[in-house]
RNA sequence: GCCGGGAUGGCGGAACUGGCAGACGCGCGGGACUCAAAAUCCCGUGAGCUUCGGCUCGUGCGGGUUCGACCCCCGCUCCCGGCACCA
């Protein structure tokens, strides 16, 4: 009687057993001699139940954790929830549910689903970022940045929805409109808290070089986001007032080609200069429009509009006076907010010059060509020979850039400079459901840190969520009124909360010291477990979360709290689960949920479906890989065959196995091990399927397969943990879990084939295949090839002019025709 | 526009370092079992031609290097992702 596979009976039973045994607890005893492995999955946001993306990501992450445990590691595989954030507040506004209630209900549902899936989490380390025990330390982290001058307040433009009367995050502005009410977003200047991540720009860039195990695209995105540019700062003088204005340029070699000068519309000097020159009437509308245009619209605009200010700038390299304009195409947030414009060699400046009738002066020409500024149709940004540039005439560029910078420094007209596109991290949110910023504003003392021993600053639970323009905390009748920790006078709390990316920038440290009450974590715990052995999650966090986490790690390193500067040396991004080429969405009505699949066919089938569909980092199109919901998935049928084959093998007992099966088993162990090390779950599963098929072939002839069965079950464990455990403990009779068994090993001698297929080619075309001994000599292999029927037929009696022999795999006869 | 990644049967995908293209699975066709169906098992399955021995073509397109190219080089096309006035 063949062993039957019944997931619905097996899975809940082992799920309970694992929990009762505490099987997945990480061992914190320093005396434990096993090497440690921190398997980290990006923690979920609790909006509803788990979705397909979670199912895919955690299937991979859990396979890694289980595999590493079987490889002899003491594995830390924690879970938690990124539980602060706007959706909870929106649920409160829309449906009248308390954010806290909504959040915790979703967390419980997701936790139950994870359990049902059999995720090997160490539940004892579970955390939620919205728990006061957690956000106490988020606030503590803020204060350490505040102490170091890395957290500061300044006025900054933000997205403002006039209907909801509230500030929106960039992600909440959809094509210039509020995502909730559709009103066009405006721009407002508000005083906001920032983290000074720009101080770490160079280190974030330099250390990225060490992240060789990150996906290339993620590293590229980070580098582009940081955006380092080398160039020079050059100081121009306003002819009419004598005031000095510095610009940044990456092309100091084109300084002699500057024919006008442009200020960002918001530049503080614009109004003063325009009023002085009597042009404010004409300039003012432009400035006002720029100030009101949302940041999103502003970046999407591509006009070359601008207004002459009526003043002139003196070019320090040649004393020339050039007209000054204000134009929105120059950004206040980058460089100095003012530029020298070189229309001949910058396309944007060129378009502006043509539209406003400004001269175009060529100072760089391609070798052997002459460009004419009056007739050229686009800027020339290439290499070439320098002309009309005083001491640099006749030199070539870009080689001369460094010499121009040296000359500027010697002449005291400018200096070499580096600029980054990276901006400081705006962390203020005028929102309720976040960690309150632990600052008290005192009329006498200014910004005062809440003392560490008064943390956490707890969120009140009786607030009005109706959008009102600033944080709901500001409207609470009593919460914000406190005494100043410094002078004892009357003061008010800061009523903003922190960006949820602050919460998620340090959660992986907290997992190392769960429940620790004297700090966010114990350094010795963190330094034992970290850096993370493998970080798994979605590519949507390629920039923000990963950049912020790297930044916070470097700050903690500088504080002497951790001994490393990069938290995640190995990163893997799973692909998205899509449907019919598009993201699953409610409006499309094409959402497929993982839990019904788990209930119908079992968690193991859900995992195998995800992992077998293709490379882990590729997208999965559910429409293409899944049949009808009630149609039995192929991987489920395979598990059925595994049960039957293992059952039969056990019934026959540990008797002699065909040598071919023994060799295949060893080759399979080698191959699957390599695949697991490289996240190649799809090919690992395929190799296990081949082994299953071969076992069944042997069993048909009455031979044994016990060793193959044991290896198969062990290798199945990270991929289909319930089925493997059932076979291991119930059928094979092992007392201890397969998930704490040793990963099978192979004998290299047995992975080598005894006989191999020799490919016989004539002129590179396959003409025959012959079985030969693996250690065949060159002469013998050529003789065997030549004797083959296919070679005889194709050679037609001709003598090869050349014979290429690669024993034992290939012989190629080259003949002339 | 710039940057990154792709394109292989009807479908998802394999192919180590340049050496059997299409592993494994889905789907489909045929068969066994069955009163029947489901389940299960077996056989076949890139295209065309075939005297059934084989032959020709075939990894987005066009060239090249090589005894030999899905793989390397040059030139394109299309698709996906990211950034997008960053001076």
CSV table of C-alpha atoms in Angstrom, one decimal, chain A residues 90-524:
chain,number,residue,atom,x,y,z
A,90,UNK,CA,-6.9,56.6,7.1
A,91,UNK,CA,-8.8,53.6,8.4
A,92,UNK,CA,-9.6,55.7,11.5
A,93,UNK,CA,-10.8,58.6,9.4
A,94,UNK,CA,-12.8,56.5,7.0
A,95,UNK,CA,-14.2,53.8,9.2
A,96,UNK,CA,-13.9,55.2,12.7
A,97,UNK,CA,-11.6,52.4,13.9
A,98,UNK,CA,-8.8,53.3,16.3
A,99,UNK,CA,-5.5,53.1,14.4
A,100,UNK,CA,-4.2,50.9,17.2
A,101,UNK,CA,-7.1,48.5,17.0
A,102,UNK,CA,-6.9,48.3,13.3
A,103,UNK,CA,-3.1,47.7,13.3
A,104,UNK,CA,-3.1,45.0,16.0
A,105,UNK,CA,-6.0,43.2,14.4
A,106,UNK,CA,-4.1,43.0,11.2
A,107,UNK,CA,-0.9,41.9,12.9
A,108,UNK,CA,-2.7,39.1,14.6
A,109,UNK,CA,-4.1,37.9,11.3
A,110,UNK,CA,-0.7,38.1,9.6
A,111,UNK,CA,0.9,36.3,12.4
A,112,UNK,CA,-1.6,33.5,12.3
A,113,UNK,CA,-1.1,33.2,8.5
A,114,UNK,CA,2.7,33.0,8.9
A,115,UNK,CA,2.1,30.3,11.5
A,116,UNK,CA,-0.1,28.4,9.1
A,117,UNK,CA,2.6,28.7,6.5
A,118,UNK,CA,5.0,27.2,8.9
A,119,UNK,CA,7.5,30.0,8.9
A,120,UNK,CA,10.5,29.1,11.1
A,121,UNK,CA,10.5,32.4,13.0
A,122,UNK,CA,11.8,32.8,16.5
A,123,UNK,CA,8.6,34.2,17.8
A,124,UNK,CA,10.1,35.2,21.1
A,125,UNK,CA,11.8,38.1,19.5
A,126,UNK,CA,8.7,39.4,17.8
A,127,UNK,CA,8.4,43.2,17.8
A,128,UNK,CA,6.0,45.9,16.6
A,129,UNK,CA,7.3,49.4,15.9
A,130,UNK,CA,4.1,50.9,17.3
A,131,UNK,CA,4.7,49.4,20.8
A,132,UNK,CA,5.9,51.9,23.3
A,133,UNK,CA,8.6,49.5,24.3
A,134,UNK,CA,9.9,49.8,20.7
A,135,UNK,CA,9.3,53.5,19.9
A,136,UNK,CA,10.9,54.5,23.2
A,137,UNK,CA,14.2,53.5,21.5
A,138,UNK,CA,13.3,55.1,18.2
A,139,UNK,CA,13.0,58.3,20.2
A,140,UNK,CA,16.2,57.5,22.0
A,141,UNK,CA,17.9,57.2,18.5
A,142,UNK,CA,16.5,60.6,17.5
A,143,UNK,CA,18.0,62.1,20.6
A,144,UNK,CA,21.4,60.7,19.9
A,145,UNK,CA,21.3,62.2,16.4
A,146,UNK,CA,20.1,65.4,18.0
A,147,UNK,CA,23.0,65.4,20.5
A,148,UNK,CA,25.4,65.0,17.6
A,149,UNK,CA,23.8,67.8,15.6
A,150,UNK,CA,22.6,65.3,13.1
A,151,UNK,CA,18.9,66.1,13.8
A,152,UNK,CA,17.9,69.7,13.1
A,153,UNK,CA,15.0,71.9,12.2
A,154,UNK,CA,14.7,74.2,9.2
A,155,UNK,CA,12.0,75.7,7.0
A,156,UNK,CA,11.4,73.5,4.0
A,157,UNK,CA,8.8,73.3,1.1
A,158,UNK,CA,6.3,70.5,1.6
A,159,UNK,CA,3.3,69.1,-0.4
A,160,UNK,CA,0.1,70.6,0.9
A,161,UNK,CA,-3.5,69.5,0.1
A,162,UNK,CA,-5.8,72.5,0.5
A,163,UNK,CA,-8.9,70.4,0.8
A,164,UNK,CA,-7.7,68.0,3.5
A,165,UNK,CA,-5.7,70.8,4.9
A,166,UNK,CA,-2.7,68.6,5.6
A,167,UNK,CA,0.8,67.8,4.5
A,168,UNK,CA,1.4,64.9,2.2
A,169,UNK,CA,4.3,62.7,1.8
A,170,UNK,CA,5.7,62.6,-1.8
A,171,UNK,CA,4.4,59.1,-2.2
A,172,UNK,CA,0.9,60.4,-1.5
A,173,UNK,CA,1.0,62.9,-4.4
A,174,UNK,CA,-0.2,61.2,-7.5
A,175,UNK,CA,0.4,63.2,-10.6
A,176,UNK,CA,0.3,66.4,-8.7
A,177,UNK,CA,-2.9,65.6,-6.9
A,178,UNK,CA,-3.8,64.4,-3.4
A,179,UNK,CA,-4.3,60.7,-3.5
A,180,UNK,CA,-7.3,60.9,-1.1
A,181,UNK,CA,-9.4,63.7,-2.5
A,182,UNK,CA,-7.8,64.5,-5.9
A,183,UNK,CA,-7.2,68.2,-5.2
A,184,UNK,CA,-4.1,69.6,-6.9
A,185,UNK,CA,-1.4,69.8,-4.3
A,186,UNK,CA,0.2,73.1,-3.4
A,187,UNK,CA,3.6,73.9,-2.0
A,188,UNK,CA,4.1,75.3,1.5
A,189,UNK,CA,7.0,76.4,3.6
A,190,UNK,CA,7.0,74.7,7.0
A,191,UNK,CA,9.5,74.2,9.7
A,192,UNK,CA,10.5,70.5,9.6
A,193,UNK,CA,12.9,68.1,11.3
A,194,UNK,CA,15.7,66.7,9.2
A,195,UNK,CA,18.4,64.1,9.7
A,196,UNK,CA,21.7,65.2,8.3
A,197,UNK,CA,22.3,62.1,6.1
A,198,UNK,CA,24.3,64.4,3.7
A,199,UNK,CA,27.2,64.4,6.2
A,200,UNK,CA,27.5,60.7,5.4
A,201,UNK,CA,27.1,60.9,1.6
A,202,UNK,CA,30.7,60.1,0.8
A,203,UNK,CA,30.9,57.2,3.2
A,204,UNK,CA,27.6,55.8,1.9
A,205,UNK,CA,29.1,56.0,-1.6
A,206,UNK,CA,32.5,54.6,-0.6
A,207,UNK,CA,31.2,51.7,1.4
A,208,UNK,CA,28.8,50.7,-1.4
A,209,UNK,CA,31.9,49.4,-3.1
A,210,UNK,CA,32.1,46.6,-0.5
A,211,UNK,CA,28.6,45.4,-1.2
A,212,UNK,CA,29.6,43.0,-3.8
A,213,UNK,CA,26.7,40.6,-3.0
A,214,UNK,CA,24.0,43.2,-3.6
A,215,UNK,CA,22.1,43.2,-6.9
A,216,UNK,CA,23.8,45.6,-9.3
A,217,UNK,CA,20.6,47.6,-10.0
A,218,UNK,CA,20.2,48.3,-6.3
A,219,UNK,CA,23.8,49.6,-6.0
A,220,UNK,CA,23.3,51.7,-9.1
A,221,UNK,CA,20.1,53.2,-7.8
A,222,UNK,CA,21.9,54.1,-4.5
A,223,UNK,CA,24.8,55.6,-6.3
A,224,UNK,CA,22.5,57.7,-8.5
A,225,UNK,CA,20.5,58.8,-5.5
A,226,UNK,CA,23.6,60.0,-3.7
A,227,UNK,CA,24.6,61.6,-7.0
A,228,UNK,CA,28.2,62.7,-6.5
A,229,UNK,CA,29.5,65.4,-8.9
A,230,UNK,CA,33.0,66.8,-9.0
A,231,UNK,CA,33.6,70.3,-10.2
A,232,UNK,CA,34.4,73.8,-8.9
A,233,UNK,CA,32.8,76.6,-7.0
A,234,UNK,CA,33.4,80.0,-8.7
A,235,UNK,CA,32.5,83.3,-7.2
A,236,UNK,CA,30.8,85.9,-9.4
A,237,UNK,CA,30.2,89.5,-8.3
A,238,UNK,CA,27.0,91.5,-9.0
A,239,UNK,CA,28.1,94.5,-10.9
A,240,UNK,CA,25.4,96.8,-9.5
A,241,UNK,CA,25.8,95.9,-5.8
A,242,UNK,CA,29.2,94.3,-5.4
A,243,UNK,CA,27.8,91.3,-3.6
A,244,UNK,CA,29.4,88.0,-4.3
A,245,UNK,CA,27.4,85.0,-5.5
A,246,UNK,CA,29.0,81.6,-5.7
A,247,UNK,CA,28.0,79.0,-8.3
A,248,UNK,CA,28.8,75.3,-8.6
A,249,UNK,CA,29.8,73.9,-12.0
A,250,UNK,CA,31.1,70.5,-13.2
A,251,UNK,CA,32.5,72.2,-16.3
A,252,UNK,CA,34.9,74.9,-15.1
A,253,UNK,CA,36.6,74.4,-18.5
A,254,UNK,CA,33.7,76.3,-20.0
A,255,UNK,CA,33.8,79.4,-17.7
A,256,UNK,CA,34.9,81.6,-20.6
A,257,UNK,CA,31.7,80.6,-22.5
A,258,UNK,CA,29.3,81.9,-19.8
A,259,UNK,CA,27.1,84.5,-21.4
A,260,UNK,CA,24.4,84.8,-18.8
A,261,UNK,CA,23.7,84.0,-15.1
A,262,UNK,CA,20.6,82.4,-13.6
A,263,UNK,CA,19.1,82.4,-10.1
A,264,UNK,CA,16.6,79.9,-8.9
A,265,UNK,CA,13.2,81.7,-8.7
A,266,UNK,CA,13.2,81.1,-4.9
A,267,UNK,CA,16.8,82.4,-4.4
A,268,UNK,CA,16.8,85.0,-1.6
A,269,UNK,CA,18.7,87.5,-3.6
A,270,UNK,CA,16.2,87.6,-6.4
A,271,UNK,CA,13.7,90.0,-4.8
A,272,UNK,CA,16.3,92.3,-3.5
A,273,UNK,CA,18.1,92.6,-6.8
A,274,UNK,CA,14.9,93.0,-8.8
A,275,UNK,CA,13.6,95.7,-6.5
A,276,UNK,CA,16.9,97.5,-6.7
A,277,UNK,CA,16.9,97.4,-10.5
A,278,UNK,CA,13.2,98.3,-10.7
A,279,UNK,CA,12.2,95.0,-12.4
A,280,UNK,CA,10.2,93.4,-9.5
A,281,UNK,CA,6.9,94.0,-11.2
A,282,UNK,CA,7.9,91.7,-14.0
A,283,UNK,CA,9.8,89.2,-11.8
A,284,UNK,CA,7.2,88.8,-9.1
A,285,UNK,CA,4.7,86.7,-11.0
A,286,UNK,CA,7.3,84.2,-11.9
A,287,UNK,CA,8.6,83.9,-8.3
A,288,UNK,CA,5.0,83.6,-6.9
A,289,UNK,CA,4.1,80.9,-9.4
A,290,UNK,CA,7.3,79.0,-8.6
A,291,UNK,CA,6.5,79.2,-4.9
A,292,UNK,CA,3.0,77.8,-5.3
A,293,UNK,CA,3.8,75.1,-7.8
A,294,UNK,CA,3.9,71.7,-6.1
A,295,UNK,CA,7.3,70.1,-6.0
A,296,UNK,CA,6.0,67.4,-8.3
A,297,UNK,CA,4.7,69.7,-11.0
A,298,UNK,CA,7.8,71.8,-10.8
A,299,UNK,CA,10.0,68.8,-11.5
A,300,UNK,CA,7.7,67.7,-14.4
A,301,UNK,CA,7.8,71.2,-16.1
A,302,UNK,CA,10.1,71.6,-19.0
A,303,UNK,CA,9.7,75.1,-20.1
A,304,UNK,CA,12.6,77.5,-20.5
A,305,UNK,CA,10.8,80.4,-19.0
A,306,UNK,CA,12.7,83.1,-17.1
A,307,UNK,CA,12.9,86.9,-16.5
A,308,UNK,CA,15.7,89.3,-16.7
A,309,UNK,CA,16.5,90.8,-13.3
A,310,UNK,CA,18.0,94.1,-14.6
A,311,UNK,CA,21.4,93.4,-13.0
A,312,UNK,CA,24.6,91.9,-14.2
A,313,UNK,CA,27.2,89.4,-12.9
A,314,UNK,CA,30.9,89.8,-13.4
A,315,UNK,CA,32.6,86.7,-14.6
A,316,UNK,CA,35.8,86.4,-12.4
A,317,UNK,CA,37.9,84.8,-15.2
A,318,UNK,CA,37.6,87.6,-17.7
A,319,UNK,CA,35.8,90.5,-16.0
A,320,UNK,CA,32.9,90.3,-18.4
A,321,UNK,CA,29.5,91.5,-17.3
A,322,UNK,CA,26.7,89.1,-18.2
A,323,UNK,CA,22.9,89.5,-17.6
A,324,UNK,CA,21.2,87.9,-14.6
A,325,UNK,CA,17.9,86.0,-14.9
A,326,UNK,CA,15.6,84.3,-12.5
A,327,UNK,CA,14.3,81.0,-13.9
A,328,UNK,CA,12.5,77.9,-12.5
A,329,UNK,CA,14.8,75.5,-14.3
A,330,UNK,CA,17.5,76.3,-11.8
A,331,UNK,CA,16.8,74.5,-8.6
A,332,UNK,CA,17.2,76.1,-5.2
A,333,UNK,CA,17.9,72.7,-3.6
A,334,UNK,CA,21.0,71.8,-5.5
A,335,UNK,CA,24.4,73.5,-5.5
A,336,UNK,CA,24.0,77.1,-4.5
A,337,UNK,CA,20.7,77.8,-6.3
A,338,UNK,CA,22.5,79.9,-8.9
A,339,UNK,CA,24.4,79.0,-12.0
A,340,UNK,CA,26.6,80.4,-14.7
A,341,UNK,CA,25.0,79.6,-18.0
A,342,UNK,CA,27.1,78.3,-20.9
A,343,UNK,CA,24.6,77.9,-23.7
A,344,UNK,CA,27.2,76.6,-26.2
A,345,UNK,CA,27.9,73.6,-24.1
A,346,UNK,CA,24.8,72.9,-22.0
A,347,UNK,CA,21.6,72.0,-23.7
A,348,UNK,CA,19.3,73.6,-21.0
A,349,UNK,CA,21.3,76.8,-21.2
A,350,UNK,CA,21.2,76.6,-25.0
A,351,UNK,CA,17.4,76.4,-25.1
A,352,UNK,CA,17.1,79.3,-22.7
A,353,UNK,CA,19.5,81.4,-24.7
A,354,UNK,CA,17.6,80.8,-27.9
A,355,UNK,CA,14.3,81.6,-26.3
A,356,UNK,CA,15.6,84.8,-24.7
A,357,UNK,CA,18.0,86.0,-27.4
A,358,UNK,CA,21.2,85.6,-25.4
A,359,UNK,CA,24.5,85.2,-27.2
A,360,UNK,CA,26.0,81.7,-27.6
A,361,UNK,CA,29.7,81.7,-27.4
A,362,UNK,CA,31.7,78.5,-28.3
A,363,UNK,CA,34.7,77.8,-26.2
A,364,UNK,CA,35.2,74.1,-27.0
A,365,UNK,CA,35.3,72.6,-30.5
A,366,UNK,CA,35.7,69.1,-31.7
A,367,UNK,CA,39.2,68.5,-33.1
A,368,UNK,CA,39.5,70.0,-36.6
A,369,UNK,CA,36.0,71.6,-36.6
A,370,UNK,CA,34.7,75.1,-36.1
A,371,UNK,CA,31.4,75.6,-34.3
A,372,UNK,CA,29.4,78.8,-34.8
A,373,UNK,CA,27.3,79.9,-31.8
A,374,UNK,CA,24.9,81.8,-34.0
A,375,UNK,CA,24.0,78.8,-36.2
A,376,UNK,CA,24.4,75.7,-34.0
A,377,UNK,CA,21.1,73.9,-33.2
A,378,UNK,CA,22.1,72.2,-30.0
A,379,UNK,CA,24.7,72.5,-27.3
A,380,UNK,CA,28.0,70.7,-27.9
A,381,UNK,CA,28.8,68.7,-24.7
A,382,UNK,CA,31.6,66.6,-26.1
A,383,UNK,CA,35.4,66.7,-25.9
A,384,UNK,CA,37.5,69.0,-27.9
A,385,UNK,CA,39.9,71.9,-28.2
A,386,UNK,CA,39.5,75.0,-26.0
A,387,UNK,CA,39.2,78.4,-27.6
A,388,UNK,CA,38.5,82.0,-26.5
A,389,UNK,CA,39.5,81.0,-23.0
A,390,UNK,CA,42.6,83.1,-22.2
A,391,UNK,CA,45.4,81.0,-20.8
A,392,UNK,CA,43.7,77.8,-21.8
A,393,UNK,CA,43.4,78.4,-25.6
A,394,UNK,CA,44.6,75.4,-27.6
A,395,UNK,CA,44.4,73.0,-24.7
A,396,UNK,CA,42.1,70.0,-24.9
A,397,UNK,CA,39.3,69.0,-22.6
A,398,UNK,CA,38.2,67.2,-20.5
A,399,UNK,CA,41.9,66.7,-19.6
A,400,UNK,CA,42.2,70.4,-18.7
A,401,UNK,CA,39.5,70.5,-16.1
A,402,UNK,CA,41.9,69.8,-13.2
A,403,UNK,CA,44.3,72.5,-14.5
A,404,UNK,CA,41.5,75.0,-14.7
A,405,UNK,CA,40.6,74.3,-11.1
A,406,UNK,CA,44.2,74.7,-10.1
A,407,UNK,CA,44.4,78.0,-11.9
A,408,UNK,CA,41.1,79.2,-10.2
A,409,UNK,CA,42.6,78.3,-6.8
A,410,UNK,CA,45.9,80.0,-7.6
A,411,UNK,CA,44.1,83.1,-8.9
A,412,UNK,CA,41.8,83.0,-5.9
A,413,UNK,CA,38.8,83.1,-8.2
A,414,UNK,CA,37.3,79.7,-7.2
A,415,UNK,CA,38.1,76.3,-5.9
A,416,UNK,CA,37.5,72.6,-6.5
A,417,UNK,CA,34.3,71.4,-5.0
A,418,UNK,CA,32.1,68.3,-4.8
A,419,UNK,CA,28.3,68.3,-4.8
A,420,UNK,CA,25.8,65.6,-3.9
A,421,UNK,CA,22.2,65.2,-5.1
A,422,UNK,CA,21.4,63.6,-1.8
A,423,UNK,CA,19.2,65.8,0.4
A,424,UNK,CA,18.9,65.7,4.1
A,425,UNK,CA,16.2,63.3,5.3
A,426,UNK,CA,13.0,65.0,6.2
A,427,UNK,CA,11.6,63.0,9.1
A,428,UNK,CA,8.7,65.2,10.4
A,429,UNK,CA,5.2,64.1,9.7
A,430,UNK,CA,2.1,66.1,10.8
A,431,UNK,CA,0.5,62.8,11.7
A,432,UNK,CA,-0.8,60.9,14.7
A,433,UNK,CA,0.2,57.3,14.1
A,434,UNK,CA,3.9,57.5,14.5
A,435,UNK,CA,6.6,57.9,17.1
A,436,UNK,CA,6.3,61.4,18.7
A,437,UNK,CA,9.4,63.5,18.3
A,438,UNK,CA,10.9,63.7,21.8
A,439,UNK,CA,11.5,67.5,21.9
A,440,UNK,CA,10.0,70.2,24.0
A,441,UNK,CA,9.9,73.8,22.7
A,442,UNK,CA,10.6,76.2,25.6
A,443,UNK,CA,10.2,79.9,25.1
A,444,UNK,CA,13.3,80.4,27.3
A,445,UNK,CA,15.5,77.4,26.4
A,446,UNK,CA,14.5,76.7,22.8
A,447,UNK,CA,14.6,73.1,21.6
A,448,UNK,CA,15.1,70.9,24.6
A,449,UNK,CA,15.5,67.1,24.4
A,450,UNK,CA,13.2,65.0,26.5
A,451,UNK,CA,15.6,63.4,29.0
A,452,UNK,CA,16.2,59.7,28.3
A,453,UNK,CA,14.7,58.6,31.5
A,454,UNK,CA,11.4,60.2,30.5
A,455,UNK,CA,11.1,58.1,27.4
A,456,UNK,CA,8.9,57.0,25.8
A,457,UNK,CA,6.9,60.1,25.0
A,458,UNK,CA,3.7,58.1,24.7
A,459,UNK,CA,1.0,58.8,22.1
A,460,UNK,CA,-2.3,59.8,23.7
A,461,UNK,CA,-5.2,57.5,22.8
A,462,UNK,CA,-7.9,60.1,22.8
A,463,UNK,CA,-7.3,62.3,19.7
A,464,UNK,CA,-9.3,63.7,16.9
A,465,UNK,CA,-8.1,62.4,13.5
A,466,UNK,CA,-10.1,64.8,11.4
A,467,UNK,CA,-7.5,66.4,9.1
A,468,UNK,CA,-6.8,69.8,10.4
A,469,UNK,CA,-3.5,71.0,8.9
A,470,UNK,CA,-1.1,70.0,11.5
A,471,UNK,CA,-0.6,67.0,13.6
A,472,UNK,CA,-3.7,65.7,15.4
A,473,UNK,CA,-1.4,65.8,18.5
A,474,UNK,CA,-1.5,69.6,18.2
A,475,UNK,CA,-5.3,69.6,18.8
A,476,UNK,CA,-5.2,67.4,21.9
A,477,UNK,CA,-6.4,69.5,24.8
A,478,UNK,CA,-3.6,68.6,27.2
A,479,UNK,CA,-1.0,66.4,25.7
A,480,UNK,CA,1.4,69.0,24.4
A,481,UNK,CA,1.5,71.2,27.5
A,482,UNK,CA,4.5,70.3,29.7
A,483,UNK,CA,7.1,71.9,31.8
A,484,UNK,CA,10.5,72.5,30.3
A,485,UNK,CA,12.9,69.7,31.3
A,486,UNK,CA,15.7,72.3,31.4
A,487,UNK,CA,14.2,75.4,33.2
A,488,UNK,CA,10.9,74.0,34.6
A,489,UNK,CA,8.9,76.8,32.9
A,490,UNK,CA,5.8,76.3,30.7
A,491,UNK,CA,6.6,74.7,27.4
A,492,UNK,CA,5.0,72.6,24.6
A,493,UNK,CA,5.9,69.3,23.1
A,494,UNK,CA,6.8,69.0,19.5
A,495,UNK,CA,3.5,67.7,17.9
A,496,UNK,CA,5.0,66.0,14.9
A,497,UNK,CA,5.8,62.3,14.6
A,498,UNK,CA,8.6,60.6,12.9
A,499,UNK,CA,8.6,59.2,9.4
A,500,UNK,CA,8.0,55.4,9.6
A,501,UNK,CA,11.3,54.9,7.8
A,502,UNK,CA,13.0,56.0,11.0
A,503,UNK,CA,11.3,53.0,12.8
A,504,UNK,CA,12.4,50.6,10.1
A,505,UNK,CA,16.0,51.9,10.0
A,506,UNK,CA,17.1,50.1,13.1
A,507,UNK,CA,14.6,47.2,13.8
A,508,UNK,CA,17.2,44.6,12.8
A,509,UNK,CA,19.3,45.7,15.8
A,510,UNK,CA,16.4,45.3,18.2
A,511,UNK,CA,15.9,41.6,17.2
A,512,UNK,CA,19.3,40.9,18.7
A,513,UNK,CA,18.3,42.1,22.2
A,514,UNK,CA,14.6,41.5,22.5
A,515,UNK,CA,13.0,43.1,25.5
A,516,UNK,CA,16.2,44.8,26.6
A,517,UNK,CA,15.4,47.7,28.8
A,518,UNK,CA,18.6,49.7,29.3
A,519,UNK,CA,19.0,50.7,25.6
A,520,UNK,CA,17.8,49.9,22.1
A,521,UNK,CA,20.1,46.8,22.1
A,522,UNK,CA,23.1,45.3,23.8
A,523,UNK,CA,26.2,46.0,21.7
A,524,UNK,CA,27.6,42.5,22.5
